[in-house]
Structures are given as C-alpha cells and as structure tokens.
C-alpha cells in the first residue's frame, strides 16, 4: 500500500522520473520534488484553479490528479511559459494590463489563459469569462484579467499572421 | 489535504479491470476522472484499499451512433461531450447540460460515467439520463447487463451497480427532429451544484403534447421523475395553466436536503420555477422557435 512506484513524465520539455506512493498529488510532486513552486495550492479542492497546469494539452487542476496518473504525460507549468525571447504573450498581457494584485492566483490564470487561447484564439469578452471560469481571483474583480487575456489574444494572433 | 493510503492499479483493458474488481472483495473503488472521489478521499468520506484507475482503457472512450442510439464510452470526459459534433446534432440536450457542469478544467477530467455511477443526486447527468430514458451497460467478470437509467438510482450514493461491476457504456437516444428539450439549472456560482434543476424532453403533434419526460436534480435522494406532472400534460395542448399545474405536481415530489444553498421551502420553490422554465423552453424548441 505504501509501496513507491516510479512515474515518468515530461515537465516543460524535460523528462523526469519520480518515486511516489499512490496517494501523492501531482501538485505536491511538482512543488516539493521538482521545485516547481510556481504552481500554487489554493483551495486544495479543485475549485480555485491556482494549481492549474497543462496536462496532455488540456488544463487540469493539479490538486486533484494523482502523480501516478501522470505516467507518460506531457506537463507544462508556469515555469515553462517564458522563452529565450522573453515573456510569453499571456505573461506580458498580465503585466501590461495589471491583471494581478497579490499574484497568488496568477500562475493558474496564466496556465489556463495559455491553453484557452489555443482552444479559442479570438474570443469575445464573454468567452474569455467562461473560458477562465475555473480560476478564482480575490483581488482584481477580474476586469483586468479579462483585458490581459484579450491583450494576449491580440498579440498571439498578430504573431501568427 | 492528501488522501489516505491506498494501492493503485491502472489496467489496460476492461477484462483486467473486472478481474481486479472481482478479486478486491468490495475493498476497491474505480477511479474515473477523480473529481468526486479524490475530494471525498481527502475528507476521509471514502477510504478504499485499492484504486482501480480506468483512465488507460481505450475501449471506454468515444462517442458513436449505433442505429437510433448513441453509445458513449463511460470514460468520455465532459469536455469531449461538449465538443462532439455528433451529440450536438443528434442529442443536443447532452452538451447543453454539460455546459452547466463544473468549470473548464474539471470538465477535462470529469467523465460522464463517473458522474452517473457516483450516485450523487447533485450531479447533473442522472436526471438527464432519466429524462432521455438512457440505458447503462454494466459489466462484471460474470457477464454484462443493460439497465434502464430509470431503474438505476436507489438512494444517495446508492445505485444498482454491484461492487464487482463496472459501468462501461451509456446509451442515449438520437432525438428525432422536432423534439423539444431543456435543462434549467439554478446555481449560486460557476462550478456549484444545483440549488434545483429541471430537465424536460418532449414531442408535440400539432399543439398536443405527444410525450413528455420531466426530471429533477438535487431535490431528493435520487434524481426524481415527475410522473404525475408528465401524465397531466400528455395528450394535451400545454397552456400556461397546465404549466403551472405541472410545476405544482413536480414540487410535491421534492424532498431536498437543507444546506448552505437554501432551506427546503426555497429549494422546492426553485424546483417548481425550473420546471416551468424547462417546459416552456422545450415547447419553444419543439416548435422551432429557439
């Protein structure tokens, strides 16, 4: 029951192997074993979205995924967003539009925005709100978060033209 | 919060999963999307000795039409239902319901099979399945049986599913053109369970209601079917007065649990209102107005 299992997956393009008991949650593996502390633990009950990561091309809440379920998975965390040429457009959007105050929800917001804009590259304001509905922010009132996502949408579509 | 200790297996086929279930003597739980089970384990409401993760079984995925029914693999995620062109065309009630479930991230993990088999009266698929007169395929090492959604729910977290059985497939009808449908859910915020919700599926001949199903979410120990209200409306031209009478009959069968979402009286009242709205919208759709 407490036997550790080896789990191998990719995080931010890098292959990693961890030995974990089955009850270990993905968010703890990321933060405590791999030192990727950008992924935050908020409510710990799949409501707030602070622990959102990209998992096989889908946004998931890492507090409600077991690490053993991540065998062979491709995971992207907030640490994987910025590239050699600087911030990712969603990060730039949050900076330019003041999409954060305390910043606790921001990594989850960024990771959801990153995937949402691939699902829907030209969203309306309503679609941004619905697409980001799994992430809670207690500071901003969301207005600037919506603007930040729209900023990133514009920047990304300009880049792909 | 970390769940209590358990052993973990991730079989690659249904028959392996069934063998594990059979050996486990009721000590195992099946892990689907995990967004009900893992939170329950964190709170120690569930402490299974073994988790059988069915997320790596390809045969449990997918949506396909077979004759006049659509077969949905139990491990199909909510977002896959939402994205399905087949469902949108042939059974649009289902994606409409999914939009009211949880949030984008949770819908990427949560599955239709998990939502149905969990037996939580707050879940949205069970009432929908009763209104659609869906069928569930239950497999065990001894064979399989196909049961009606109408017979499946016995009590809170209590269904026909035996400890050695696995829900593998959900079969819903292709809705004929002109079918009216609606799911009306009142909730406090994104991701919340319903204060009350009503599902209606109906067909009209001229002005007359040929057939109607009315079901309710989260206002009793199981999804409820408002049979007396259905009988009242069947064969009649539904006017405002009949809608009101049907809503009153639906409210009579409600027995919601009081919680932070409201007391009994409020929830029953809202179940009535959701019923009125669902009947009206379903009629509008059947007449091609919406």
Coordinates of C-alpha atoms in Angstrom, one line a residue:
Chain A
X1 CA 0.0 0.0 0.0
X2 CA 2.9 2.3 0.8
X3 CA 5.0 0.9 -2.0
X4 CA 6.5 3.6 -4.1
X5 CA 6.0 3.5 -7.8
X6 CA 8.3 5.0 -10.4
X7 CA 6.4 7.5 -12.6
X8 CA 8.0 9.1 -15.7
X9 CA 6.6 12.1 -17.4
X10 CA 7.7 15.3 -19.2
X11 CA 7.6 18.7 -17.5
X12 CA 8.4 21.8 -19.6
X13 CA 10.0 19.6 -22.2
X14 CA 12.3 17.8 -19.7
X15 CA 11.8 14.1 -18.9
X16 CA 11.6 13.4 -15.2
X17 CA 11.2 10.3 -13.1
X18 CA 9.9 10.3 -9.5
X19 CA 9.3 7.6 -6.9
X20 CA 6.0 8.2 -5.2
X21 CA 3.4 6.5 -3.1
X22 CA 0.0 6.3 -4.9
X23 CA -1.6 9.0 -2.7
X24 CA 0.8 11.7 -3.7
X25 CA -0.9 14.5 -5.6
X26 CA 0.6 16.0 -8.7
X27 CA 0.8 19.5 -7.3
X28 CA 3.0 18.2 -4.4
X29 CA 5.3 16.4 -6.8
X30 CA 5.7 19.5 -8.9
X31 CA 6.3 21.8 -5.9
X32 CA 8.2 19.6 -3.5
X33 CA 10.1 17.1 -5.5
X34 CA 10.7 19.1 -8.7
X35 CA 10.9 22.5 -7.0
X36 CA 8.5 24.0 -9.5
X37 CA 6.8 26.2 -6.9
X38 CA 5.1 28.4 -9.4
X39 CA 2.1 26.1 -9.3
X40 CA 0.2 27.2 -6.2
X41 CA -2.0 25.3 -3.8
X42 CA -5.1 27.4 -3.1
X43 CA -8.3 25.7 -2.0
X44 CA -6.9 22.2 -2.5
X45 CA -10.3 21.0 -3.6
X46 CA -10.4 21.7 -7.3
X47 CA -12.4 24.9 -7.0
X48 CA -9.9 27.8 -7.2
X49 CA -7.7 26.9 -10.1
X50 CA -4.4 28.2 -8.6
X51 CA -2.8 24.8 -9.3
X52 CA -3.8 24.7 -13.0
X53 CA -1.2 23.1 -15.2
X54 CA -1.3 22.0 -18.8
X55 CA -1.6 18.2 -18.9
X56 CA -1.5 16.4 -22.3
X57 CA -2.8 19.6 -24.0
X58 CA -5.6 20.2 -21.5
X59 CA -5.9 22.4 -18.5
X60 CA -6.2 20.5 -15.3
X61 CA -6.2 21.2 -11.6
X62 CA -3.1 19.5 -10.2
X63 CA -4.5 19.2 -6.7
X64 CA -7.0 16.6 -7.9
X65 CA -4.7 14.5 -10.1
X66 CA -2.6 11.7 -8.6
X67 CA 1.1 11.7 -9.6
X68 CA 0.7 8.0 -10.6
X69 CA -1.9 9.2 -13.1
X70 CA 0.8 11.2 -14.9
X71 CA 2.7 8.3 -16.3
X72 CA 3.9 9.4 -19.8
X73 CA 2.1 12.7 -19.5
X74 CA 3.3 15.9 -21.1
X75 CA 3.0 18.7 -18.5
X76 CA 3.6 22.4 -18.8
X77 CA 3.8 24.6 -15.7
X78 CA 4.1 28.4 -15.4
X79 CA 7.9 27.9 -15.3
X80 CA 7.7 26.7 -18.9
X81 CA 5.9 29.7 -20.4
X82 CA 8.7 32.2 -20.9
X83 CA 11.1 31.5 -23.7
X84 CA 14.6 32.7 -24.6
X85 CA 13.0 35.8 -26.2
X86 CA 11.3 36.8 -23.0
X87 CA 7.8 36.6 -21.5
X88 CA 5.0 34.6 -23.2
X89 CA 2.3 36.9 -24.5
X90 CA -0.1 35.8 -21.7
X91 CA 2.5 36.9 -19.1
X92 CA 3.1 40.1 -21.0
X93 CA -0.7 40.7 -21.0
X94 CA -1.0 40.3 -17.3
X95 CA 1.9 42.7 -16.8
X96 CA 0.7 45.3 -19.3
X97 CA -3.0 45.2 -18.2
X98 CA -2.3 44.9 -14.4
X99 CA -4.0 41.5 -14.4
X100 CA -2.9 40.8 -10.8
X101 CA -2.6 42.4 -7.4
X102 CA -1.4 39.8 -4.8
X103 CA -0.4 37.4 -7.6
X104 CA -1.4 34.2 -5.8
X105 CA -3.9 33.1 -8.5
X106 CA -1.7 34.3 -11.4
X107 CA 0.2 31.1 -12.3
X108 CA -3.1 29.3 -12.6
X109 CA -4.6 32.1 -14.5
X110 CA -1.6 32.2 -16.9
X111 CA -1.7 28.4 -17.5
X112 CA -5.5 28.5 -18.2
X113 CA -5.1 31.5 -20.5
X114 CA -2.2 29.8 -22.3
X115 CA -4.4 26.8 -23.1
X116 CA -7.7 28.7 -23.6
X117 CA -6.2 30.9 -26.3
X118 CA -5.1 27.8 -28.2
X119 CA -8.7 26.4 -27.9
X120 CA -10.2 29.8 -28.9
X121 CA -7.7 32.2 -30.4
X122 CA -10.2 35.0 -31.0
X123 CA -12.5 35.0 -28.0
X124 CA -15.2 37.5 -27.2
X125 CA -15.2 39.0 -23.7
X126 CA -18.0 36.6 -22.7
X127 CA -16.0 33.7 -24.0
X128 CA -12.9 34.8 -22.0
X129 CA -15.0 34.9 -18.9
X130 CA -16.5 31.5 -19.5
X131 CA -13.1 30.0 -20.5
X132 CA -11.5 31.4 -17.4
X133 CA -14.4 30.5 -15.1
X134 CA -12.4 27.7 -13.3
X135 CA -10.0 30.2 -11.8
X136 CA -10.8 32.4 -8.9
X137 CA -9.2 35.8 -8.1
X138 CA -10.0 37.5 -4.8
X139 CA -8.2 40.8 -5.6
X140 CA -8.8 42.2 -9.1
X141 CA -12.5 41.8 -9.8
X142 CA -11.5 40.1 -13.0
X143 CA -11.8 43.1 -15.3
X144 CA -8.0 43.4 -15.8
X145 CA -7.6 39.7 -16.1
X146 CA -10.1 39.7 -19.0
X147 CA -8.2 42.6 -20.6
X148 CA -4.9 40.7 -20.0
X149 CA -6.2 37.6 -21.9
X150 CA -7.5 39.9 -24.7
X151 CA -4.1 41.6 -24.9
X152 CA -2.5 38.2 -25.2
X153 CA -5.1 37.1 -27.8
X154 CA -4.3 40.1 -30.0
X155 CA -0.5 39.6 -29.6
X156 CA -0.7 35.9 -30.4
X157 CA -2.9 36.5 -33.5
X158 CA -0.6 39.3 -34.7
X159 CA 2.3 36.9 -34.3
X160 CA 0.6 34.1 -36.3
X161 CA -0.3 36.3 -39.2
Chain B
X1 CA -5.0 17.6 2.1
X2 CA -3.7 14.2 1.0
X3 CA -5.9 11.2 0.6
X4 CA -5.4 8.2 2.9
X5 CA -3.1 5.4 1.7
X6 CA -4.2 3.0 -0.9
X7 CA -2.9 0.7 -3.6
X8 CA -3.1 1.7 -7.2
X9 CA -3.6 -0.3 -10.4
X10 CA -4.1 1.0 -13.9
X11 CA -5.4 -1.9 -16.0
X12 CA -5.2 -1.6 -19.8
X13 CA -8.4 -3.5 -20.6
X14 CA -11.9 -3.8 -19.3
X15 CA -11.4 -7.5 -18.5
X16 CA -8.3 -6.8 -16.4
X17 CA -10.3 -4.1 -14.5
X18 CA -13.2 -6.5 -13.9
X19 CA -10.7 -9.2 -12.7
X20 CA -9.3 -6.7 -10.2
X21 CA -12.7 -5.7 -9.1
X22 CA -13.7 -9.3 -8.6
X23 CA -10.6 -10.1 -6.5
X24 CA -10.9 -7.0 -4.4
X25 CA -14.0 -8.2 -2.4
X26 CA -15.6 -4.8 -2.3
X27 CA -12.5 -3.0 -0.9
X28 CA -11.7 -1.3 -4.2
X29 CA -13.1 1.9 -5.8
X30 CA -13.0 2.6 -9.5
X31 CA -11.2 5.9 -10.3
X32 CA -12.6 7.7 -13.3
X33 CA -12.0 11.4 -13.6
X34 CA -11.5 11.6 -9.8
X35 CA -13.1 14.9 -9.3
X36 CA -15.7 13.5 -6.9
X37 CA -13.8 10.5 -5.5
X38 CA -10.4 12.2 -4.7
X39 CA -12.1 15.1 -2.8
X40 CA -14.1 12.5 -0.8
X41 CA -10.9 10.6 -0.1
X42 CA -9.2 13.8 1.1
X43 CA -12.1 14.3 3.5
X44 CA -11.9 10.6 4.6
X45 CA -15.5 10.1 3.4
X46 CA -14.1 7.3 1.3
X47 CA -11.1 5.1 2.2
X48 CA -10.8 2.4 -0.4
X49 CA -7.9 0.0 0.0
X50 CA -7.4 -0.1 -3.8
X51 CA -8.0 2.4 -6.6
X52 CA -8.5 0.9 -10.0
X53 CA -7.8 3.7 -12.5
X54 CA -9.8 3.0 -15.7
X55 CA -8.3 6.1 -17.4
X56 CA -5.9 4.0 -19.5
X57 CA -8.5 1.7 -21.1
X58 CA -9.1 2.9 -24.7
X59 CA -12.3 0.9 -25.2
X60 CA -14.0 3.0 -22.5
X61 CA -13.7 6.2 -24.6
X62 CA -15.6 7.5 -27.6
X63 CA -19.0 8.6 -28.9
X64 CA -20.6 6.7 -31.8
X65 CA -24.0 6.2 -33.3
X66 CA -25.4 2.7 -33.5
X67 CA -28.8 2.7 -35.2
X68 CA -31.1 5.2 -33.4
X69 CA -28.9 5.3 -30.3
X70 CA -25.7 7.0 -29.4
X71 CA -23.2 4.9 -27.4
X72 CA -20.9 6.8 -25.2
X73 CA -17.9 5.2 -23.5
X74 CA -18.0 5.7 -19.7
X75 CA -14.6 7.4 -19.7
X76 CA -15.6 10.1 -22.2
X77 CA -14.9 13.4 -20.5
X78 CA -17.4 16.2 -20.1
X79 CA -15.4 18.4 -22.5
X80 CA -15.4 15.6 -25.1
X81 CA -19.2 15.6 -24.8
X82 CA -19.2 19.3 -25.3
X83 CA -17.0 19.2 -28.4
X84 CA -18.9 16.3 -30.0
X85 CA -20.4 17.3 -33.4
X86 CA -22.5 14.0 -33.3
X87 CA -24.1 14.9 -30.0
X88 CA -24.7 18.5 -31.0
X89 CA -26.6 17.3 -34.0
X90 CA -28.3 14.2 -32.6
X91 CA -28.7 14.7 -28.9
X92 CA -28.1 18.4 -28.2
X93 CA -29.6 18.1 -24.7
X94 CA -26.4 16.5 -23.5
X95 CA -23.9 19.2 -24.5
X96 CA -26.4 21.8 -23.1
X97 CA -26.3 20.0 -19.7
X98 CA -22.5 19.7 -19.8
X99 CA -22.1 23.5 -20.0
X100 CA -23.7 23.7 -16.6
X101 CA -21.3 21.2 -15.0
X102 CA -18.2 22.5 -13.1
X103 CA -15.7 24.5 -15.0
X104 CA -13.3 24.0 -18.0
X105 CA -10.5 22.3 -16.0
X106 CA -12.8 20.0 -14.1
X107 CA -14.7 19.1 -17.4
X108 CA -11.3 18.0 -18.8
X109 CA -11.0 15.3 -16.1
X110 CA -14.6 14.6 -15.1
X111 CA -16.3 11.8 -17.1
X112 CA -19.9 11.0 -17.9
X113 CA -19.5 7.5 -16.4
X114 CA -18.2 8.9 -13.2
X115 CA -21.0 11.5 -12.9
X116 CA -23.6 8.8 -13.5
X117 CA -22.2 6.0 -11.4
X118 CA -21.3 8.1 -8.3
X119 CA -24.9 8.2 -7.3
X120 CA -24.8 11.8 -6.1
X121 CA -28.2 13.4 -6.5
X122 CA -26.5 16.8 -7.1
X123 CA -24.9 15.6 -10.3
X124 CA -26.5 16.8 -13.5
X125 CA -26.3 13.7 -15.8
X126 CA -28.5 11.4 -13.7
X127 CA -31.7 13.5 -14.2
X128 CA -30.8 14.0 -17.8
X129 CA -30.4 10.3 -18.3
X130 CA -33.8 9.6 -16.7
X131 CA -35.4 12.2 -19.0
X132 CA -33.7 10.6 -22.1
X133 CA -34.6 7.1 -21.0
X134 CA -31.0 6.2 -21.4
X135 CA -29.5 2.7 -20.8
X136 CA -26.4 1.8 -18.9
X137 CA -24.1 -1.2 -19.7
X138 CA -22.8 -2.8 -16.5
X139 CA -20.1 -5.4 -16.9
X140 CA -18.7 -7.8 -14.4
X141 CA -16.4 -10.8 -14.7
X142 CA -19.6 -12.9 -15.0
X143 CA -21.0 -11.1 -18.0
X144 CA -23.0 -7.9 -18.7
X145 CA -26.4 -6.5 -18.2
X146 CA -28.1 -3.4 -19.7
X147 CA -30.2 -1.5 -17.2
X148 CA -32.5 1.5 -17.7
X149 CA -31.5 4.8 -16.2
X150 CA -35.0 5.0 -14.8
X151 CA -34.3 2.0 -12.5
X152 CA -30.6 2.7 -11.7
X153 CA -30.9 5.2 -8.8
X154 CA -31.9 3.7 -5.5
X155 CA -30.7 6.3 -3.0
X156 CA -28.0 8.8 -2.2
X157 CA -24.7 7.3 -3.4
X158 CA -26.7 4.0 -3.9
X159 CA -27.3 2.6 -7.3
X160 CA -27.9 -0.8 -9.0
X161 CA -24.2 -1.0 -9.6
X162 CA -22.7 -4.0 -7.7
X163 CA -19.3 -3.9 -6.1
X164 CA -17.9 -6.2 -8.9
X165 CA -19.5 -4.3 -11.7
X166 CA -18.2 -1.5 -13.9
X167 CA -20.3 1.0 -15.9
X168 CA -18.8 0.8 -19.3
X169 CA -21.2 2.5 -21.7
X170 CA -24.1 4.9 -21.7
X171 CA -26.7 4.6 -24.5
X172 CA -28.8 7.7 -25.3
X173 CA -31.5 8.0 -28.0
X174 CA -31.0 10.0 -31.2
X175 CA -33.6 12.7 -30.6
X176 CA -35.9 12.9 -33.6
X177 CA -36.2 16.3 -35.3
X178 CA -38.9 18.4 -33.6
X179 CA -38.0 17.0 -30.1
X180 CA -38.2 19.8 -27.5
X181 CA -35.6 19.7 -24.7
X182 CA -34.3 21.9 -22.0
X183 CA -32.2 21.8 -18.8
X184 CA -32.7 24.6 -16.4
X185 CA -30.3 24.8 -13.5
X186 CA -30.2 27.4 -10.8
X187 CA -26.8 27.6 -9.1
X188 CA -25.0 30.2 -7.0
X189 CA -21.8 30.4 -8.9
X190 CA -19.6 28.7 -11.5
X191 CA -18.9 25.1 -10.7
X192 CA -21.5 24.8 -8.0
X193 CA -24.1 22.0 -7.7
X194 CA -27.7 22.9 -8.5
X195 CA -30.0 24.6 -5.9
X196 CA -32.5 22.9 -8.1
X197 CA -32.6 21.9 -11.8
X198 CA -35.2 20.5 -14.1
X199 CA -34.9 18.6 -17.3
X200 CA -37.6 18.3 -19.9
X201 CA -37.8 16.2 -23.1
X202 CA -41.0 16.3 -25.1
X203 CA -42.5 15.8 -28.6
X204 CA -45.6 17.6 -30.0
X205 CA -48.1 16.5 -32.6
X206 CA -49.7 19.8 -33.7
X207 CA -50.3 21.6 -30.5
X208 CA -50.7 18.4 -28.4
X209 CA -48.0 17.0 -26.2
X210 CA -47.4 13.5 -27.5
X211 CA -44.9 12.5 -24.9
X212 CA -43.0 14.3 -22.1
X213 CA -40.4 13.5 -19.5
X214 CA -39.8 15.8 -16.6
X215 CA -36.9 15.1 -14.2
X216 CA -35.3 17.0 -11.3
X217 CA -31.8 17.3 -10.0
X218 CA -30.7 17.7 -6.3
X219 CA -34.1 18.0 -4.7
X220 CA -34.3 14.4 -3.3
X221 CA -32.1 11.4 -2.5
X222 CA -32.0 10.5 -6.2
X223 CA -32.8 12.2 -9.5
X224 CA -36.6 12.5 -9.5
X225 CA -39.1 11.9 -12.3
X226 CA -42.2 13.9 -12.0
X227 CA -44.6 11.2 -13.3
X228 CA -47.8 12.8 -12.2
X229 CA -46.9 16.0 -14.0
X230 CA -45.9 14.1 -17.1
X231 CA -49.3 12.3 -17.1
X232 CA -51.1 15.6 -16.7
X233 CA -49.5 17.1 -19.8
X234 CA -49.5 14.0 -22.0
X235 CA -52.1 14.3 -24.8
X236 CA -53.0 17.9 -24.1
X237 CA -52.2 21.3 -25.6
X238 CA -50.0 22.8 -23.0
X239 CA -51.1 26.2 -21.9
X240 CA -50.0 28.5 -19.0
X241 CA -52.4 26.9 -16.6
X242 CA -51.2 23.4 -17.3
X243 CA -47.6 24.5 -17.0
X244 CA -48.4 25.9 -13.5
X245 CA -50.3 22.7 -12.5
X246 CA -47.3 20.6 -13.7
X247 CA -44.9 22.7 -11.7
X248 CA -47.0 22.3 -8.6
X249 CA -47.1 18.5 -9.1
X250 CA -43.3 18.5 -9.6
X251 CA -42.9 20.4 -6.4
X252 CA -45.0 17.8 -4.5
X253 CA -42.4 15.1 -5.0
X254 CA -39.4 17.2 -3.9
X255 CA -37.7 16.3 -0.7
X256 CA -34.4 18.3 -0.8
X257 CA -31.8 18.3 1.9
X258 CA -31.3 21.6 3.6
X259 CA -27.8 23.1 3.2
X260 CA -26.0 26.4 2.5
X261 CA -27.7 26.6 -0.8
X262 CA -31.1 27.0 0.9
X263 CA -33.8 25.5 3.1
X264 CA -36.3 23.0 1.9
X265 CA -39.0 25.5 1.1
X266 CA -36.7 27.7 -1.1
X267 CA -35.3 24.7 -3.0
X268 CA -38.8 23.2 -3.6
X269 CA -40.0 26.6 -4.9
X270 CA -37.0 26.9 -7.2
X271 CA -37.6 23.3 -8.5
X272 CA -41.0 24.5 -9.5
X273 CA -39.7 27.5 -11.2
X274 CA -37.0 25.5 -13.1
X275 CA -39.8 23.1 -14.1
X276 CA -41.9 26.0 -15.6
X277 CA -38.9 27.4 -17.5
X278 CA -37.8 24.0 -18.8
X279 CA -41.3 23.1 -20.1
X280 CA -41.7 26.5 -21.8
X281 CA -38.3 26.3 -23.4
X282 CA -38.8 22.7 -24.6
X283 CA -42.1 23.7 -26.2
X284 CA -40.4 26.7 -27.9
X285 CA -37.7 24.4 -29.3
X286 CA -40.2 21.7 -30.4
X287 CA -42.0 24.5 -32.4
X288 CA -38.7 25.6 -33.9
X289 CA -38.8 29.0 -32.1
X290 CA -35.5 28.6 -30.4

